[in-house]
Coordinates of C-alpha atoms and ligand atoms in Angstrom, one line a residue:
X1 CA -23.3 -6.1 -24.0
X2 CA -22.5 -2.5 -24.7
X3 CA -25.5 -1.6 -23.2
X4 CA -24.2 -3.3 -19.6
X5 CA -21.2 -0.9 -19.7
X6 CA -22.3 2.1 -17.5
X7 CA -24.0 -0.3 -14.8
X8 CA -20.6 -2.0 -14.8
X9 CA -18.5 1.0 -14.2
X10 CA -20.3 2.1 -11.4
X11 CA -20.2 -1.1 -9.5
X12 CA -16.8 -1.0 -10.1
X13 CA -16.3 2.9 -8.8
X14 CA -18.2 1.4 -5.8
X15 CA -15.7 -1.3 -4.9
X16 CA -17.4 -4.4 -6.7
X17 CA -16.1 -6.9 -9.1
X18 CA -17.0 -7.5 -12.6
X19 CA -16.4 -10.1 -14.8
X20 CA -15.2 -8.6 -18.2
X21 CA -14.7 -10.5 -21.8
X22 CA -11.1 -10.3 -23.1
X23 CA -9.7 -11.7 -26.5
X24 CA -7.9 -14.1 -24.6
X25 CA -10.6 -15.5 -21.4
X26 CA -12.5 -13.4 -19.0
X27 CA -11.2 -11.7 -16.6
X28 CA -12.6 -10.9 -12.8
X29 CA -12.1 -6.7 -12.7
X30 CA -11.7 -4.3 -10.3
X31 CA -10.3 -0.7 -9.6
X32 CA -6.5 -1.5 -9.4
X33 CA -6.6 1.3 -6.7
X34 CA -9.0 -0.4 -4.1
X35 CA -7.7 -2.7 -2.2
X36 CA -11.1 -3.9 -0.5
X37 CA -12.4 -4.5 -4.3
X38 CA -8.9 -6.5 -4.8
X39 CA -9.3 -8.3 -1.9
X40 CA -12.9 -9.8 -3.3
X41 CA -11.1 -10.5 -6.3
X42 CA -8.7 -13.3 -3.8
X43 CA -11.7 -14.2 -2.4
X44 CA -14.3 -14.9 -5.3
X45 CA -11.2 -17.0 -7.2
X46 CA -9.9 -18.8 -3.9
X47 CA -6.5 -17.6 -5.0
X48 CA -3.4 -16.9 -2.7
X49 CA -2.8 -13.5 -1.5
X50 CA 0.5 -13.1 -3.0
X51 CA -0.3 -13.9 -6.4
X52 CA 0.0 -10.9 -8.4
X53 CA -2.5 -9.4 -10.9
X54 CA -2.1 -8.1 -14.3
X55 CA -3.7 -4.4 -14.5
X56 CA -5.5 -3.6 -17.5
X57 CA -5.6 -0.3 -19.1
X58 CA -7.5 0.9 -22.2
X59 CA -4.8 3.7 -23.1
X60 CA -1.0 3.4 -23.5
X61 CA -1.4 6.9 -22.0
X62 CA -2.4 5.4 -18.7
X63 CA 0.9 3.5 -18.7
X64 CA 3.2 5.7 -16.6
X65 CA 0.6 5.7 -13.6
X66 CA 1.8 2.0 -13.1
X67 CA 4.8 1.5 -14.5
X68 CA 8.6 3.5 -14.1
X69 CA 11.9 3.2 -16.5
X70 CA 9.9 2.0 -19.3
X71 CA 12.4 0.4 -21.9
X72 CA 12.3 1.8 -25.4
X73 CA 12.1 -1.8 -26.6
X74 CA 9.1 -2.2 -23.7
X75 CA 7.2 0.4 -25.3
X76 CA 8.2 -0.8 -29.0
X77 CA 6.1 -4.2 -27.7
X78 CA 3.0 -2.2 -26.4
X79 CA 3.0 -0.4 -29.9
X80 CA 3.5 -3.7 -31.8
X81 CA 1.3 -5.9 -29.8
X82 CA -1.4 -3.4 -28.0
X83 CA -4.4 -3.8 -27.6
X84 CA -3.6 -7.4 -27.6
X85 CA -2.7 -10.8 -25.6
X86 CA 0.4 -9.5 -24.4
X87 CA 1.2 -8.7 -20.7
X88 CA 4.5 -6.9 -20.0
X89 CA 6.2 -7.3 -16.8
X90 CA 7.8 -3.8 -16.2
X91 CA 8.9 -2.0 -12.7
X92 CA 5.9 -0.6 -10.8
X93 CA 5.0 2.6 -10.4
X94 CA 5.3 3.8 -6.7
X95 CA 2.3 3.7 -5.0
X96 CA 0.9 0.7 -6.7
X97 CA -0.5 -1.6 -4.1
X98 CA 1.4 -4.4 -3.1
X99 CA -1.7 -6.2 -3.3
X100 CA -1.4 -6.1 -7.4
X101 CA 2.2 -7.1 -7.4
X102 CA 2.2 -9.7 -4.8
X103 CA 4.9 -7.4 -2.6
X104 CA 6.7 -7.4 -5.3
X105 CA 9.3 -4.1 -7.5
X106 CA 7.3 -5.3 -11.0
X107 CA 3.6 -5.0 -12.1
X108 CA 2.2 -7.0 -15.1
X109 CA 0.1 -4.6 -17.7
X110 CA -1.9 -5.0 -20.6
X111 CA -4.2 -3.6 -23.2
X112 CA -6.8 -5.9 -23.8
X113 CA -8.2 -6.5 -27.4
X114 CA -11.9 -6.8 -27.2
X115 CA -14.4 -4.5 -27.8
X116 CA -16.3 -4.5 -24.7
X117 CA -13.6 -4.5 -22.4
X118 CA -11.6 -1.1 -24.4
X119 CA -15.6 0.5 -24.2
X120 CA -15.3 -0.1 -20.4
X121 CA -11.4 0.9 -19.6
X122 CA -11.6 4.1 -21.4
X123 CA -15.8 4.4 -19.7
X124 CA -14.1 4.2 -16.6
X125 CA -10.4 5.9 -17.3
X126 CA -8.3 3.9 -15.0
X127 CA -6.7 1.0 -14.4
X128 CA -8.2 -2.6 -13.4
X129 CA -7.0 -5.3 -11.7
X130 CA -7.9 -8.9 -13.5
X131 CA -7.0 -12.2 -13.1
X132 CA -9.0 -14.7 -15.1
X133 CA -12.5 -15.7 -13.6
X134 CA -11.9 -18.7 -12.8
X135 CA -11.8 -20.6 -9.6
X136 CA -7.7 -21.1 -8.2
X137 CA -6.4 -23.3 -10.7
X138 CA -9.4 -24.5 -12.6
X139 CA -10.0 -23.8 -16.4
X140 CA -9.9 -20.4 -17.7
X141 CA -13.9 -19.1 -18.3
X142 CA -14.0 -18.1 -22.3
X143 CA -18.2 -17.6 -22.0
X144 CA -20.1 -15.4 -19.7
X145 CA -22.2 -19.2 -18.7
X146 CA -18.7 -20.6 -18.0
X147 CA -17.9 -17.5 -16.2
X148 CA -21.2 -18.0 -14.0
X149 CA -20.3 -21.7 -13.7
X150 CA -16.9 -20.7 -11.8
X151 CA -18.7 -17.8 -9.8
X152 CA -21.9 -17.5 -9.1
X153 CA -22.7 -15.1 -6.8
X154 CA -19.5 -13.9 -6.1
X155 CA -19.5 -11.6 -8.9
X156 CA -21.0 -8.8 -8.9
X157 CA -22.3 -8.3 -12.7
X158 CA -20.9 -10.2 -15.7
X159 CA -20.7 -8.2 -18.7
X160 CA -21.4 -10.9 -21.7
X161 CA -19.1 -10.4 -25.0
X162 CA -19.4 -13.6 -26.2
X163 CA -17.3 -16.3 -26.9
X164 CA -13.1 -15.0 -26.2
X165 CA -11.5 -14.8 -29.9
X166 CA -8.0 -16.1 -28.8
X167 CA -8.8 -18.7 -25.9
X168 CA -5.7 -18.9 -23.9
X169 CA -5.0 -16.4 -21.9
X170 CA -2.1 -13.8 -22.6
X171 CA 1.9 -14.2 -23.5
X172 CA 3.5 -12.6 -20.7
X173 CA 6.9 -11.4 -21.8
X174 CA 9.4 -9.8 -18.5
X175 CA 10.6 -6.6 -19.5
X176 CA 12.9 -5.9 -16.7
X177 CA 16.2 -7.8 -17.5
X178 CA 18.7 -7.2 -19.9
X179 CA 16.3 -9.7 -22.7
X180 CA 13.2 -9.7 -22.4
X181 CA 11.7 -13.6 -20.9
X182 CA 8.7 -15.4 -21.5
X183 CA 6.9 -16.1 -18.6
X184 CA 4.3 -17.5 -19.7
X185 CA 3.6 -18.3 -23.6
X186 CA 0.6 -17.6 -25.4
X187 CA -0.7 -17.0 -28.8
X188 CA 2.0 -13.8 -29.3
X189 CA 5.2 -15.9 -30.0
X190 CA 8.9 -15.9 -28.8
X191 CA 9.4 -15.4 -32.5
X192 CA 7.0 -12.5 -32.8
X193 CA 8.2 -10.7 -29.9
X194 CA 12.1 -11.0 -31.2
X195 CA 11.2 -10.2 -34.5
X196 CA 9.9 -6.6 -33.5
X197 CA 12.5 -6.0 -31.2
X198 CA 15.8 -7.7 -33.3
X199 CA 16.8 -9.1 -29.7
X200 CA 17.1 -13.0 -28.4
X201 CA 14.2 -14.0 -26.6
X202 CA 14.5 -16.2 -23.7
X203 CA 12.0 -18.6 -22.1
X204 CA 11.6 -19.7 -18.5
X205 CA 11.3 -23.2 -17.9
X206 CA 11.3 -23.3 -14.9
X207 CA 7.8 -23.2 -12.4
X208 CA 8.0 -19.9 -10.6
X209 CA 5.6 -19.8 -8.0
X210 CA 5.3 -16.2 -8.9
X211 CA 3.2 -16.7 -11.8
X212 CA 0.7 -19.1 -11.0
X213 CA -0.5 -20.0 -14.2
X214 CA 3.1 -21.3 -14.3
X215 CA 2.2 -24.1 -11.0
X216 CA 2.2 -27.4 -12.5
X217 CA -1.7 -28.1 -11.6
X218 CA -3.2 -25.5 -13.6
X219 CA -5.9 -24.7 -16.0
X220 CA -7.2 -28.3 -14.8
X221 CA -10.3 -30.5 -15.4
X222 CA -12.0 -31.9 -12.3
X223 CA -11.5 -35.3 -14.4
X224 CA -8.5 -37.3 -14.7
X225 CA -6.7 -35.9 -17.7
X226 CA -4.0 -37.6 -19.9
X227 CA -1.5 -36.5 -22.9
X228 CA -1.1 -39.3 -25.3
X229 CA 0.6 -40.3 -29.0
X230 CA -1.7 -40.5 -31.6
X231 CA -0.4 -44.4 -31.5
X232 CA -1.1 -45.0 -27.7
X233 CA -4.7 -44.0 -28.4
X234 CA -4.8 -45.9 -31.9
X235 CA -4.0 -49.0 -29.2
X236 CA -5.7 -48.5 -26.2
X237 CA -7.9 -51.5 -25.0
X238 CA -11.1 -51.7 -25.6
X239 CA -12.1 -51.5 -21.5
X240 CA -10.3 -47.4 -21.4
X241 CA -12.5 -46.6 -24.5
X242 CA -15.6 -47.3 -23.2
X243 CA -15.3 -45.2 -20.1
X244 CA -12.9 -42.4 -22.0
X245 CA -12.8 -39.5 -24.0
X246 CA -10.3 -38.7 -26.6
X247 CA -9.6 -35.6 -28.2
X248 CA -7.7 -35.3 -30.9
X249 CA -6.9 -33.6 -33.9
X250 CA -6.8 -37.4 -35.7
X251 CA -9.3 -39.3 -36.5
X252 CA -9.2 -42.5 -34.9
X253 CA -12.0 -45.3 -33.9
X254 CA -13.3 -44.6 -30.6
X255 CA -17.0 -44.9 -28.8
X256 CA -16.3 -40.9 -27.8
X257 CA -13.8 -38.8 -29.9
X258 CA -14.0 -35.4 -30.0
X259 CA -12.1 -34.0 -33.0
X260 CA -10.0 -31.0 -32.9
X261 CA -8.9 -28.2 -35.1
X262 CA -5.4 -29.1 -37.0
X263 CA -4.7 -25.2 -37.0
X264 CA -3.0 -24.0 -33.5
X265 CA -5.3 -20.6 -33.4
X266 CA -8.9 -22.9 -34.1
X267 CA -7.8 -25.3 -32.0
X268 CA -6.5 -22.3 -29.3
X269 CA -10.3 -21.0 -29.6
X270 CA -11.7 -24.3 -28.7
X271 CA -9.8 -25.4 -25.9
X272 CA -11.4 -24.6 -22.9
X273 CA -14.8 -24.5 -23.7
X274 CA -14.4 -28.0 -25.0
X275 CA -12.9 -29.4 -21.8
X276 CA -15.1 -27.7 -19.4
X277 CA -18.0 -29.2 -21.5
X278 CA -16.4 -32.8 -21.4
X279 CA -16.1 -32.3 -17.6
X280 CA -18.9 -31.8 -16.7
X281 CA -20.4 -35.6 -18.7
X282 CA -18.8 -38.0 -16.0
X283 CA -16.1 -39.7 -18.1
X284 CA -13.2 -41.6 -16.4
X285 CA -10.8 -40.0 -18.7
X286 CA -10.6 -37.2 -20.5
X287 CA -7.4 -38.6 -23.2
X288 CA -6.1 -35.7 -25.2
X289 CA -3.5 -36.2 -28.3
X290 CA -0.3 -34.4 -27.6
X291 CA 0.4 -31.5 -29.8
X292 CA 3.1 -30.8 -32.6
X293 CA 6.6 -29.7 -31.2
X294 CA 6.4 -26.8 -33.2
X295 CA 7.0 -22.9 -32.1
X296 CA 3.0 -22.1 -33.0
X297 CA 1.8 -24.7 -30.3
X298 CA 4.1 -24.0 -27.8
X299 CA 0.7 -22.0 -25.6
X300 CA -1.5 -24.9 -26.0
X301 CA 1.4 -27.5 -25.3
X302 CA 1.6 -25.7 -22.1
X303 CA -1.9 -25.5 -21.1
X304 CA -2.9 -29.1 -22.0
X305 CA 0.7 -30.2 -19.7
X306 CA -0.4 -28.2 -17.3
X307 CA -4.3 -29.9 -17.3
X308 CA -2.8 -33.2 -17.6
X309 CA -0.4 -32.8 -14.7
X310 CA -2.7 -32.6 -11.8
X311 CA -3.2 -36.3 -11.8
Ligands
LIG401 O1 -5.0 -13.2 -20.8 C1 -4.8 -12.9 -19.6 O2 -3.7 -12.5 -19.2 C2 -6.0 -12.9 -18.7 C3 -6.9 -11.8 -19.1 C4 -8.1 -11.7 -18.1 O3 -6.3 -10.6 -19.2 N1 -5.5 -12.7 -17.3 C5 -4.8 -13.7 -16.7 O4 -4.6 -13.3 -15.3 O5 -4.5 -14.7 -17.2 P1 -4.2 -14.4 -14.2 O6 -4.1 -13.6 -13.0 O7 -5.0 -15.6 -14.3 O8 -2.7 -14.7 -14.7 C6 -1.8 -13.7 -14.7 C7 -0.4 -14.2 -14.5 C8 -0.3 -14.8 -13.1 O9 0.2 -16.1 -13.3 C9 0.5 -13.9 -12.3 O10 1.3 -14.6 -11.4 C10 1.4 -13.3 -13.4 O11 0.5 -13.1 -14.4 N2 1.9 -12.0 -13.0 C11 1.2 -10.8 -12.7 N3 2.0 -9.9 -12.3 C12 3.2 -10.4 -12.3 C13 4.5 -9.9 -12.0 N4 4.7 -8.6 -11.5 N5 5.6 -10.7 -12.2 C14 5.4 -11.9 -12.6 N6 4.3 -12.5 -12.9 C15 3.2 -11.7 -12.8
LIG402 MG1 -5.5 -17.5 -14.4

């Protein structure tokens, strides 16, 4: 709530951690400059200490205090994209902590599109550290209860904005080489990002233990969780239905079906509210349909490999 926004700034100007409502999942703030309130960021999440954290600004102004040899086509992506689900990786500023870029020569930055958590940046007029507020490698929060669920009491205050508009958590897009590289998709597409810039876009495949939303047992459900055809789950015997759940975007027969959006940005929206509510009802399985191989799924493809790896 608006109203929460001055009580949350000055916990965070005291060295506390607040959990804020993006468009893409909550995030678990504080002042990018304090490294005691960064180090209760680690600690709340259970997160290694070398995983870097995006900063979050609510002014493009702001951008120069963290970041140094700003491409013209870097800044032609903050003007397309800002505020919005798009993180740049650029060359840090000096003096940013190494705490924020994991020892690291490049910082991740974004402008967040959400009301509540603009009102606090530009309240507070600096930069803040947030990773999503969730425990180390466990589902993204995208409600202040889920947020509360992952936390407890090691937040400080969690400012409530409702339910997060996009649902998975930012495309972040490396700035520093000679084309710019997804890192990690999201809603913002390859296409979208080489359509404003006129350049080739490439993608990394490959799991970089510096991103950690790129480790292959992320975003995952406590319960087993399994990527299938529409036609495995058409023939699955009987004994795996009862003790299952499927969700798909199909309709199918099936004791416990939960059915999805057939639109990537609904379905995007859903996501992890609807597994953390199925993990939490004690099913064996939790059976998802696999996705379409298309460009505008390529996020949620990711996220749902990524949940249905850890097993
Ligand atoms: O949508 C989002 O990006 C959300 C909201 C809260 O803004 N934040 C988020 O933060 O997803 P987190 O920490 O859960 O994921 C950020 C990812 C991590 O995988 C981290 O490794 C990567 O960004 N990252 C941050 N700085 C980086 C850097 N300098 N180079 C490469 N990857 C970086
Ligand atoms: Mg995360």
């Amino acid at each position: 709530m608006f109203a929460d926004i001055p009580k949350a700034v000055d916990i965070l100007n005291k060295g506390g951690i607040v959990a804020m409502p993006t468009e893409t999942v909550y995030g678990l703030a504080a002042d990018a400059r304090n490294p005691a309130a960064i180090q209760k960021i680690f600690a709340a999440k259970g997160r290694p200490i070398d995983h870097p954290l995006i900063v979050h600004i609510g002014d493009i102004a702001l951008l120069s205090e963290w970041a140094s040899d700003i491409s013209p086509a870097a800044l032609q992506l903050a003007k397309a994209f800002w505020p919005g689900p798009l993180t740049l990786i650029l060359k840090k500023a000096p003096g940013v902590l190494d705490l924020i870029t994991g020892q690291q020569t490049t910082i991740g930055i974004r402008i967040p599109n959400h009301p509540i958590a603009l009102a606090l940046l530009k309240s507070i007029g600096k930069g803040l550290a947030a990773p999503s507020a969730n425990r180390f490698g466990r589902i993204s929060p995208t409600t202040a209860a889920a947020v509360k669920e992952e936390l407890g009491s090691a937040v400080d205050f969690i400012l409530d904005g409702g339910q997060c508009q996009v649902g998975v958590e930012s495309t972040i897009v490396d700035m520093t080489g000679e084309h710019p590289v997804i890192l990690r998709p999201g809603m913002i597409s390859a296409q979208q990002i080489a359509d404003v810039l006129d350049d080739k876009v490439n993608s990394k495949t490959q799991d970089s233990p510096r991103v950690s939303g790129s480790l292959a047992s992320h975003y995952a459900p406590k319960t087993e969780t399994l990527l299938m055809t529409i036609e495995q789950l058409q023939h699955l015997p009987e004994d795996k239905l009862m003790h299952a759940v499927i969700v798909a975007r199909e309709s199918l027969t099936a004791p416990y079906l939960i059915l999805m959006a057939n639109d990537p940005i609904q379905y995007a929206h859903d996501l992890y509210l609807t597994l953390r509510e199925l993990d939490k009802q004690g099913f064996k399985q939790i059976l998802i349909q696999t996705v379409p191989d298309t460009a505008d799924w390529d996020a949620i493809r990711d996220r749902l490999q990524r949940a249905a790896k850890a097993f």
